[in-house]
Tab-separated table of C-alpha atoms in Angstrom:
chain	number	residue	atom	x	y	z
Q	1	MET	CA	0.000	0.000	0.000
Q	2	LYS	CA	2.099	3.260	-0.209
Q	3	LEU	CA	1.126	6.614	-1.502
Q	4	LYS	CA	2.443	10.070	-2.000
Q	5	ASN	CA	-0.155	12.834	-2.306
Q	6	LYS	CA	-0.371	15.069	0.767
Q	7	LEU	CA	-3.499	17.020	1.658
Q	8	ILE	CA	-4.007	18.527	5.099
Q	9	ALA	CA	-6.937	19.326	7.401
Q	10	GLY	CA	-9.876	17.958	9.313
Q	11	LEU	CA	-11.381	14.507	9.474
Q	12	VAL	CA	-14.677	13.456	10.941
Q	13	ALA	CA	-14.464	10.738	13.567
Q	14	GLY	CA	-16.041	7.380	12.674
Q	15	ALA	CA	-18.188	5.091	14.735
Q	16	ALA	CA	-16.733	2.695	17.249
Q	17	ALA	CA	-18.354	-0.357	15.703
Q	18	PHE	CA	-19.530	-1.549	12.307
Q	19	PHE	CA	-22.215	-4.113	11.533
Q	20	VAL	CA	-21.879	-6.842	8.949
Q	21	GLY	CA	-25.133	-7.838	7.229
Q	22	LEU	CA	-24.881	-11.311	5.755
Q	23	ASN	CA	-28.118	-12.656	4.310
Q	24	GLN	CA	-30.083	-11.556	7.367
Q	25	GLN	CA	-27.418	-12.684	9.809
Q	26	VAL	CA	-25.816	-9.769	11.634
Q	27	SER	CA	-22.594	-9.819	13.595
Q	28	ALA	CA	-20.862	-6.873	15.249
Q	29	ALA	CA	-17.121	-6.297	15.283
Q	30	ILE	CA	-15.667	-3.707	17.638
Q	31	VAL	CA	-13.341	-1.166	16.071
Q	32	ASN	CA	-10.335	0.035	18.077
Q	33	ASN	CA	-10.091	3.835	17.737
Q	34	ASP	CA	-6.903	4.298	19.792
Q	35	TYR	CA	-4.903	5.104	16.644
Q	36	ALA	CA	-7.516	7.136	14.785
Q	37	LEU	CA	-6.398	10.419	13.268
Q	38	SER	CA	-7.663	13.476	15.097
Q	39	ALA	CA	-9.938	16.175	13.670
Q	40	SER	CA	-6.892	18.192	12.587
Q	41	GLU	CA	-5.175	15.304	10.791
Q	42	GLY	CA	-5.665	13.645	7.424
Q	43	SER	CA	-7.475	14.753	4.308
Q	44	PRO	CA	-10.637	16.901	4.526
Q	45	LEU	CA	-11.850	15.760	1.100
Q	46	ARG	CA	-14.982	13.638	0.846
Q	47	THR	CA	-14.964	10.608	-1.456
Q	48	ASN	CA	-17.214	9.371	-4.205
Q	49	ASN	CA	-18.727	6.006	-3.313
Q	50	ASN	CA	-17.508	3.805	-6.150
Q	51	VAL	CA	-14.932	1.346	-4.812
Q	52	ILE	CA	-13.705	-0.364	-1.651
Q	53	ILE	CA	-9.950	-1.025	-1.793
Q	54	ALA	CA	-8.425	-4.259	-0.451
Q	55	HIS	CA	-4.762	-4.057	0.615
Q	56	ALA	CA	-2.166	-6.159	2.399
Q	57	THR	CA	0.564	-4.478	4.455
Q	58	ALA	CA	3.540	-6.192	2.718
Q	59	VAL	CA	5.297	-6.530	6.099
Q	60	TYR	CA	5.039	-9.299	8.673
Q	61	ALA	CA	4.198	-7.164	11.683
Q	62	PRO	CA	1.257	-6.897	14.106
Q	63	ALA	CA	-1.676	-4.813	12.898
Q	64	LYS	CA	-1.337	-2.691	16.018
Q	65	ASN	CA	2.190	-1.733	14.965
Q	66	VAL	CA	0.992	-0.746	11.501
Q	67	ALA	CA	-1.803	1.368	12.989
Q	68	THR	CA	0.682	3.031	15.338
Q	69	TYR	CA	2.981	3.850	12.426
Q	70	GLU	CA	0.208	5.252	10.224
Q	71	LYS	CA	-1.083	7.381	13.099
Q	72	ARG	CA	2.375	8.774	13.794
Q	73	GLU	CA	3.716	9.123	10.228
Q	74	TRP	CA	0.582	9.721	8.137
Q	75	TYR	CA	1.873	13.085	6.888
Q	76	ASN	CA	5.588	12.320	6.590
Q	77	ALA	CA	5.012	8.967	4.855
Q	78	GLY	CA	2.038	10.245	2.843
Q	79	ALA	CA	0.203	6.986	3.491
Q	80	TYR	CA	-2.696	5.777	5.620
Q	81	VAL	CA	-5.999	3.933	5.232
Q	82	GLN	CA	-9.270	3.764	7.135
Q	83	TYR	CA	-8.864	0.302	8.678
Q	84	ILE	CA	-6.151	-2.231	9.476
Q	85	VAL	CA	-7.203	-5.824	10.231
Q	86	GLY	CA	-5.020	-8.334	12.059
Q	87	ASP	CA	-3.830	-9.638	15.446
Q	88	GLY	CA	-6.399	-12.424	15.358
Q	89	GLY	CA	-9.368	-10.649	13.800
Q	90	LYS	CA	-9.054	-7.189	15.364
Q	91	ILE	CA	-9.829	-3.943	13.546
Q	92	TYR	CA	-7.903	-0.710	14.072
Q	93	ARG	CA	-9.155	2.545	12.586
Q	94	VAL	CA	-6.798	5.272	11.353
Q	95	GLY	CA	-8.635	7.394	8.756
Q	96	ALA	CA	-12.314	8.346	8.746
Q	97	GLU	CA	-14.827	6.598	6.501
Q	98	GLY	CA	-16.096	8.697	3.622
Q	99	TYR	CA	-12.997	10.907	3.607
Q	100	GLN	CA	-10.040	10.352	1.332
Q	101	ALA	CA	-7.237	8.156	2.600
Q	102	TRP	CA	-3.815	7.987	0.967
Q	103	GLY	CA	-3.555	4.362	-0.023
Q	104	ALA	CA	-3.653	3.702	-3.764
Q	105	GLY	CA	-3.289	6.849	-5.871
Q	106	SER	CA	-5.431	9.894	-6.483
Q	107	TRP	CA	-8.225	8.158	-8.445
Q	108	ALA	CA	-8.650	5.320	-5.948
Q	109	ASN	CA	-8.395	7.660	-2.959
Q	110	ALA	CA	-11.080	9.931	-4.404
Q	111	ASN	CA	-13.478	7.054	-5.113
Q	112	ALA	CA	-13.000	4.820	-2.050
Q	113	PRO	CA	-14.914	5.675	1.144
Q	114	VAL	CA	-13.132	2.724	2.776
Q	115	GLN	CA	-9.677	1.199	2.243
Q	116	VAL	CA	-8.652	-1.828	4.319
Q	117	GLU	CA	-5.177	-3.182	5.065
Q	118	LEU	CA	-4.687	-6.853	6.018
Q	119	ALA	CA	-1.733	-7.315	8.366
Q	120	GLN	CA	0.502	-10.265	7.505
Q	121	THR	CA	1.240	-13.210	9.766
Q	122	TYR	CA	2.872	-16.620	9.373
Q	123	ASN	CA	0.399	-18.166	11.843
Q	124	GLN	CA	-2.359	-19.991	9.946
Q	125	ALA	CA	-4.854	-19.919	12.832
Q	126	GLU	CA	-4.357	-16.173	13.282
Q	127	PHE	CA	-4.661	-15.663	9.539
Q	128	ARG	CA	-8.005	-17.463	9.486
Q	129	LYS	CA	-9.442	-15.046	12.076
Q	130	ASP	CA	-7.957	-12.057	10.274
Q	131	TYR	CA	-9.255	-13.220	6.929
Q	132	ILE	CA	-12.842	-13.663	8.083
Q	133	THR	CA	-12.874	-10.178	9.619
Q	134	TYR	CA	-11.165	-8.681	6.550
Q	135	VAL	CA	-13.645	-10.231	4.114
Q	136	ASN	CA	-16.668	-9.216	6.182
Q	137	LEU	CA	-15.381	-5.652	6.608
Q	138	LEU	CA	-14.828	-5.292	2.855
Q	139	ARG	CA	-18.266	-6.755	2.133
Q	140	SER	CA	-20.158	-4.760	4.764
Q	141	SER	CA	-18.438	-1.538	3.689
Q	142	ALA	CA	-19.485	-2.113	0.082
Q	143	ILE	CA	-23.091	-2.772	1.120
Q	144	LYS	CA	-23.112	0.273	3.395
Q	145	TYR	CA	-22.085	2.600	0.560
Q	146	GLY	CA	-24.198	0.981	-2.156
Q	147	ILE	CA	-21.172	-0.487	-3.930
Q	148	PRO	CA	-21.286	-3.896	-5.680
Q	149	THR	CA	-19.630	-6.722	-3.733
Q	150	THR	CA	-18.003	-8.090	-6.881
Q	151	VAL	CA	-14.206	-8.249	-6.704
Q	152	ASP	CA	-11.953	-6.958	-9.498
Q	153	SER	CA	-14.598	-7.051	-12.223
Q	154	SER	CA	-14.121	-5.034	-15.409
Q	155	ALA	CA	-16.592	-2.458	-14.069
Q	156	TRP	CA	-15.388	0.747	-12.442
Q	157	ARG	CA	-17.434	0.123	-9.298
Q	158	GLY	CA	-17.029	-2.686	-6.776
Q	159	VAL	CA	-14.493	-4.115	-4.352
Q	160	LYS	CA	-11.040	-3.647	-5.878
Q	161	SER	CA	-7.629	-5.024	-4.970
Q	162	HIS	CA	-4.602	-2.761	-5.079
Q	163	LEU	CA	-3.480	-4.934	-8.008
Q	164	TRP	CA	-6.653	-3.964	-9.937
Q	165	VAL	CA	-5.870	-0.289	-9.358
Q	166	THR	CA	-2.333	-0.864	-10.666
Q	167	ASN	CA	-3.602	-2.646	-13.766
Q	168	HIS	CA	-6.377	-0.198	-14.611
Q	169	VAL	CA	-5.376	3.194	-13.223
Q	170	TRP	CA	-1.907	3.749	-11.752
Q	171	GLY	CA	0.832	2.250	-9.579
Q	172	ASP	CA	2.996	-0.825	-9.160
Q	173	HIS	CA	1.450	-2.691	-6.202
Q	174	THR	CA	0.040	-6.221	-6.444
Q	175	ASP	CA	-1.492	-6.751	-3.009
Q	176	PRO	CA	-3.259	-8.534	-1.444
Q	177	TYR	CA	-3.006	-11.605	-3.681
Q	178	GLY	CA	0.563	-12.675	-2.962
Q	179	TYR	CA	-0.090	-12.756	0.760
Q	180	LEU	CA	-3.471	-14.474	0.396
Q	181	ALA	CA	-1.881	-17.130	-1.837
Q	182	SER	CA	0.707	-17.861	0.865
Q	183	HIS	CA	-2.187	-19.044	3.009
Q	184	GLY	CA	-3.931	-20.953	0.218
Q	185	ILE	CA	-6.486	-18.331	-0.827
Q	186	THR	CA	-6.850	-17.943	-4.595
Q	187	LYS	CA	-8.256	-14.901	-6.378
Q	188	ALA	CA	-11.404	-16.856	-7.183
Q	189	GLN	CA	-11.839	-17.902	-3.550
Q	190	PHE	CA	-11.367	-14.345	-2.329
Q	191	ALA	CA	-13.949	-13.053	-4.816
Q	192	HIS	CA	-16.427	-15.727	-3.706
Q	193	ASP	CA	-15.879	-14.988	-0.036
Q	194	VAL	CA	-16.410	-11.238	-0.417
Q	195	GLN	CA	-19.509	-11.890	-2.527
Q	196	TYR	CA	-21.137	-14.048	0.156
Q	197	GLY	CA	-19.287	-13.346	3.403
Q	198	PHE	CA	-18.971	-15.381	6.584
Q	199	SER	CA	-21.417	-15.917	9.416
Q	200	SER	CA	-20.538	-14.996	12.987
Q	201	SER	CA	-19.311	-18.584	13.470
Q	202	GLY	CA	-16.819	-18.183	10.640
Q	203	ASN	CA	-18.648	-20.536	8.290
Q	204	TYR	CA	-19.525	-19.625	4.738
Q	205	VAL	CA	-22.886	-18.004	4.190
Q	206	SER	CA	-24.740	-19.710	1.368
Q	207	PRO	CA	-26.368	-17.533	-1.266
Q	208	THR	CA	-30.058	-16.920	-0.624
Q	209	PRO	CA	-32.121	-19.451	-2.631
Q	210	LYS	CA	-33.793	-17.845	-5.620
Q	211	PRO	CA	-37.593	-18.124	-5.764
Q	212	SER	CA	-39.243	-19.860	-8.673
Q	213	PRO	CA	-39.657	-17.458	-11.574
Q	214	LYS	CA	-43.073	-15.919	-12.080
Q	215	PRO	CA	-44.894	-16.406	-15.384
Q	216	VAL	CA	-43.673	-13.915	-17.962
Q	217	ARG	CA	-45.987	-12.012	-20.263
Q	218	PRO	CA	-45.406	-12.504	-23.998
Q	219	SER	CA	-42.809	-10.048	-25.254
Q	220	ASN	CA	-43.901	-6.903	-27.048
Q	221	LYS	CA	-40.417	-5.678	-27.751
Q	222	LYS	CA	-40.041	-3.053	-30.460
Q	223	HIS	CA	-36.793	-2.154	-32.186
Q	224	VAL	CA	-35.551	1.285	-31.182
Q	225	ASP	CA	-33.039	3.293	-33.189
Q	226	VAL	CA	-30.987	5.875	-31.328
Q	227	THR	CA	-29.170	8.504	-33.405
Q	228	TYR	CA	-26.526	10.729	-31.863
Q	229	ALA	CA	-23.595	12.966	-32.752
Q	230	MET	CA	-20.894	14.990	-31.040
Q	231	HIS	CA	-19.455	18.392	-31.889
Q	232	GLN	CA	-15.687	18.831	-31.775
Q	233	ARG	CA	-14.674	21.518	-29.335
Q	234	ASN	CA	-14.194	24.758	-31.295
Q	235	GLY	CA	-14.758	22.736	-34.474
Q	236	HIS	CA	-17.730	21.236	-36.334
Q	237	TRP	CA	-20.449	18.607	-35.951
Q	238	LEU	CA	-19.213	15.085	-36.690
Q	239	SER	CA	-21.312	12.606	-38.676
Q	240	PRO	CA	-24.238	11.135	-36.707
Q	241	VAL	CA	-24.177	7.503	-35.587
Q	242	LYS	CA	-27.181	5.166	-35.422
Q	243	ASN	CA	-27.054	2.671	-32.543
Q	244	ALA	CA	-23.671	1.145	-31.657
Q	245	GLY	CA	-21.590	-0.895	-34.038
Q	246	SER	CA	-17.939	-1.622	-34.605
Q	247	GLY	CA	-15.132	0.158	-36.381
Q	248	ALA	CA	-15.099	3.803	-37.436
Q	249	ASN	CA	-18.903	4.010	-37.614
Q	250	GLY	CA	-19.531	2.399	-34.258
Q	251	PHE	CA	-19.255	5.481	-32.058
Q	252	ALA	CA	-19.885	9.197	-31.950
Q	253	GLY	CA	-16.894	11.492	-31.503
Q	254	MET	CA	-13.319	11.670	-32.687
Q	255	PRO	CA	-10.495	9.704	-31.021
Q	256	TYR	CA	-8.076	11.862	-29.039
Q	257	SER	CA	-10.278	14.942	-29.513
Q	258	ALA	CA	-12.303	16.968	-27.033
Q	259	HIS	CA	-15.997	17.668	-27.665
Q	260	ASP	CA	-18.328	20.390	-26.471
Q	261	MET	CA	-21.860	19.498	-27.649
Q	262	LEU	CA	-23.996	16.362	-28.022
Q	263	TYR	CA	-27.433	15.573	-29.383
Q	264	ILE	CA	-29.389	12.311	-29.056
Q	265	LYS	CA	-32.747	11.300	-30.521
Q	266	VAL	CA	-34.806	8.080	-30.718
Q	267	ASN	CA	-37.465	6.872	-33.140
Q	268	ARG	CA	-39.654	5.327	-30.414
Q	269	GLY	CA	-40.332	6.355	-26.833
Q	270	SER	CA	-38.369	9.281	-25.455
Q	271	ILE	CA	-34.918	10.031	-24.102
Q	272	LYS	CA	-33.524	12.755	-21.891
Q	273	TYR	CA	-29.835	13.436	-21.489
Q	274	ARG	CA	-27.313	15.860	-20.052
Q	275	VAL	CA	-23.578	16.408	-20.043
Q	276	HIS	CA	-20.958	17.308	-17.470
Q	277	THR	CA	-18.273	19.757	-18.540
Q	278	ILE	CA	-14.925	20.471	-16.945
Q	279	GLU	CA	-15.787	24.158	-16.793
Q	280	ASP	CA	-19.414	24.019	-15.580
Q	281	GLY	CA	-20.225	20.686	-13.923
Q	282	TRP	CA	-23.567	19.055	-14.771
Q	283	LEU	CA	-25.712	21.057	-17.192
Q	284	PRO	CA	-29.545	20.907	-17.415
Q	285	TRP	CA	-31.410	17.939	-18.907
Q	286	VAL	CA	-32.233	18.074	-22.620
Q	287	HIS	CA	-35.349	16.346	-24.020
Q	288	LYS	CA	-34.909	16.982	-27.747
Q	289	GLY	CA	-32.241	16.115	-30.310
Q	290	ASN	CA	-31.662	18.810	-32.894
Q	291	LYS	CA	-28.193	20.161	-33.660
Q	292	LYS	CA	-29.706	23.328	-35.156
Q	293	ASP	CA	-31.332	24.188	-31.825
Q	294	THR	CA	-28.372	24.789	-29.491
Q	295	VAL	CA	-30.708	25.994	-26.712
Q	296	ASN	CA	-33.190	23.115	-26.355
Q	297	GLY	CA	-31.974	20.433	-28.749
Q	298	VAL	CA	-28.319	20.062	-27.747
Q	299	ALA	CA	-26.494	19.290	-24.484
Q	300	GLY	CA	-23.337	21.266	-23.858
Q	301	ILE	CA	-21.826	24.707	-24.264
Q	302	LYS	CA	-19.697	25.628	-27.241
Q	303	GLY	CA	-16.029	25.662	-26.283
Q	304	HIS	CA	-16.568	23.846	-22.956
Q	305	THR	CA	-15.132	20.332	-22.626
Q	306	ILE	CA	-17.499	17.391	-22.046
Q	307	ASP	CA	-16.185	14.804	-19.576
Q	308	GLY	CA	-19.430	13.070	-18.569
Q	309	VAL	CA	-22.771	11.988	-20.092
Q	310	GLN	CA	-25.972	10.774	-18.451
Q	311	MET	CA	-29.224	9.635	-20.082
Q	312	TYR	CA	-32.590	7.934	-19.428
Q	313	TYR	CA	-34.817	6.212	-21.991
Q	314	THR	CA	-38.589	5.869	-21.452
Q	315	THR	CA	-40.305	2.876	-23.073
Q	316	PRO	CA	-43.759	3.477	-24.626
Q	317	HIS	CA	-46.648	2.129	-22.539
Q	318	GLY	CA	-47.469	-1.512	-23.206
Q	319	GLU	CA	-44.133	-2.375	-24.792
Q	320	THR	CA	-41.376	-4.561	-23.354
Q	321	TYR	CA	-39.224	-2.478	-21.031
Q	322	GLN	CA	-35.994	-1.261	-22.615
Q	323	GLN	CA	-33.319	1.155	-21.497
Q	324	ALA	CA	-30.259	3.018	-22.653
Q	325	TYR	CA	-26.990	1.105	-22.414
Q	326	TYR	CA	-23.999	3.322	-23.058
Q	327	ARG	CA	-20.271	3.617	-22.567
Q	328	SER	CA	-17.525	6.131	-23.233
Q	329	GLN	CA	-13.802	6.513	-23.653
Q	330	THR	CA	-11.522	9.395	-22.730
Q	331	THR	CA	-8.511	11.005	-24.361
Q	332	GLN	CA	-6.327	9.969	-21.445
Q	333	ARG	CA	-6.758	6.182	-21.324
Q	334	ALA	CA	-7.096	3.262	-23.730
Q	335	GLY	CA	-10.297	1.249	-23.918
Q	336	TYR	CA	-13.886	1.968	-22.999
Q	337	LEU	CA	-14.891	2.615	-19.404
Q	338	GLY	CA	-17.553	0.437	-17.775
Q	339	THR	CA	-20.944	0.018	-19.426
Q	340	CYS	CA	-23.778	2.086	-17.971
Q	341	ALA	CA	-27.487	1.297	-17.810
Q	342	ASP	CA	-29.970	4.076	-17.198
Q	343	ASN	CA	-31.580	2.195	-14.297
Q	344	GLY	CA	-28.287	1.003	-12.779
Q	345	SER	CA	-28.897	-2.673	-13.554
Q	346	VAL	CA	-25.418	-3.512	-14.838
Q	347	ALA	CA	-22.002	-3.071	-13.310
Q	348	GLY	CA	-20.058	-0.025	-14.377
Q	349	TYR	CA	-20.596	3.694	-13.965
Q	350	ASP	CA	-24.307	3.047	-13.584
Q	351	SER	CA	-25.147	6.683	-12.909
Q	352	TRP	CA	-23.130	8.305	-15.729
Q	353	ALA	CA	-20.453	7.653	-18.344
Q	354	GLY	CA	-17.077	9.344	-18.333
Q	355	MET	CA	-14.300	10.382	-15.998
Q	356	TYR	CA	-14.193	13.776	-14.301
Q	357	GLY	CA	-11.423	15.946	-15.717
Q	358	GLU	CA	-10.758	13.747	-18.776
Q	359	PRO	CA	-12.194	14.892	-22.144
Q	360	LEU	CA	-14.700	12.372	-23.501
Q	361	ASP	CA	-13.677	11.388	-27.033
Q	362	ARG	CA	-15.973	8.450	-27.889
Q	363	LEU	CA	-19.562	7.506	-27.009
Q	364	GLN	CA	-21.624	4.411	-27.825
Q	365	ILE	CA	-25.369	4.007	-27.141
Q	366	SER	CA	-27.794	1.113	-27.586
Q	367	ILE	CA	-31.505	0.949	-26.669
Q	368	ASN	CA	-32.401	-2.605	-25.741
Q	369	ASP	CA	-33.671	-4.930	-23.004
Q	370	HIS	CA	-30.115	-6.184	-22.455
Q	371	SER	CA	-26.575	-4.951	-22.945
Q	372	ASN	CA	-24.665	-5.854	-26.105
Q	373	PHE	CA	-21.409	-4.334	-24.854
């Protein structure tokens, strides 16, 4: 876990206990606050609630020692997290939940309300206690902040290892997998355990049985075409795109270019959309799609850089429910970001597409009852 960005000021103290909800079984774990940063220490910046970060300390030392060090050297070392688990299943708090810690780089710190370190031990029995507490803390934190309990998926929301952050954002750390493997825990096992958690007895919690499916009405699905185009910043309107395909015609926008305006229209139902710009934040919703009407038919402001897009599709009454599935890419990273669904039913940036501060250069949209991305 190490990190180097220093921001000073107040933290808000966290609670002395957290509660782990596991398929209607609840167990409480007491949090030791003896090493918590004071109100004048740590970062004052609130986080977005997108990821929970799983770390391992990379040193074989008691968790109490790690907490002591982070409390004492948080500023000089430029590194601390919210929780450290170890010493036979104990939890020590350093940073405050919901405020940025310094554990995995600026993107991860800004998007993680909770980061958790797992102290390392050679003792298998001690590890087992630590591991159960670690898994349940990661899981309960994700549930608390409305974050998926999936581990290291391709989506940009969920429980993420420090290795995932290295592979997808920044850094060179690979924890916690090397340490977990030394005690026989594979990546697949860890993902399963966080998904389902442990009961208070330390046994696995089985997934809740799914009820028998209800009878489904015959489908009345209608094909919906969505047409959209982007305007190059300080340039011209690019050719419109219908639906989402592959190759040069499969997206709106221009690779490695910034854009300042967007219009979207559908041939059935209705769609509303808005954009976020670096200069202005989120702009008002637009309900029409007409590039000649830059007041009511276009989202964006000429010359201002779009870095986020949000949209909602409304299915006509009586037809099979469909929604907007969409994804974007930025000028500053390769590959599309996570797929979005307008009702938040798929993993990814379910609430909006894009990355704050990074010009959006490509956009794909599909109206359907499932994602094709």
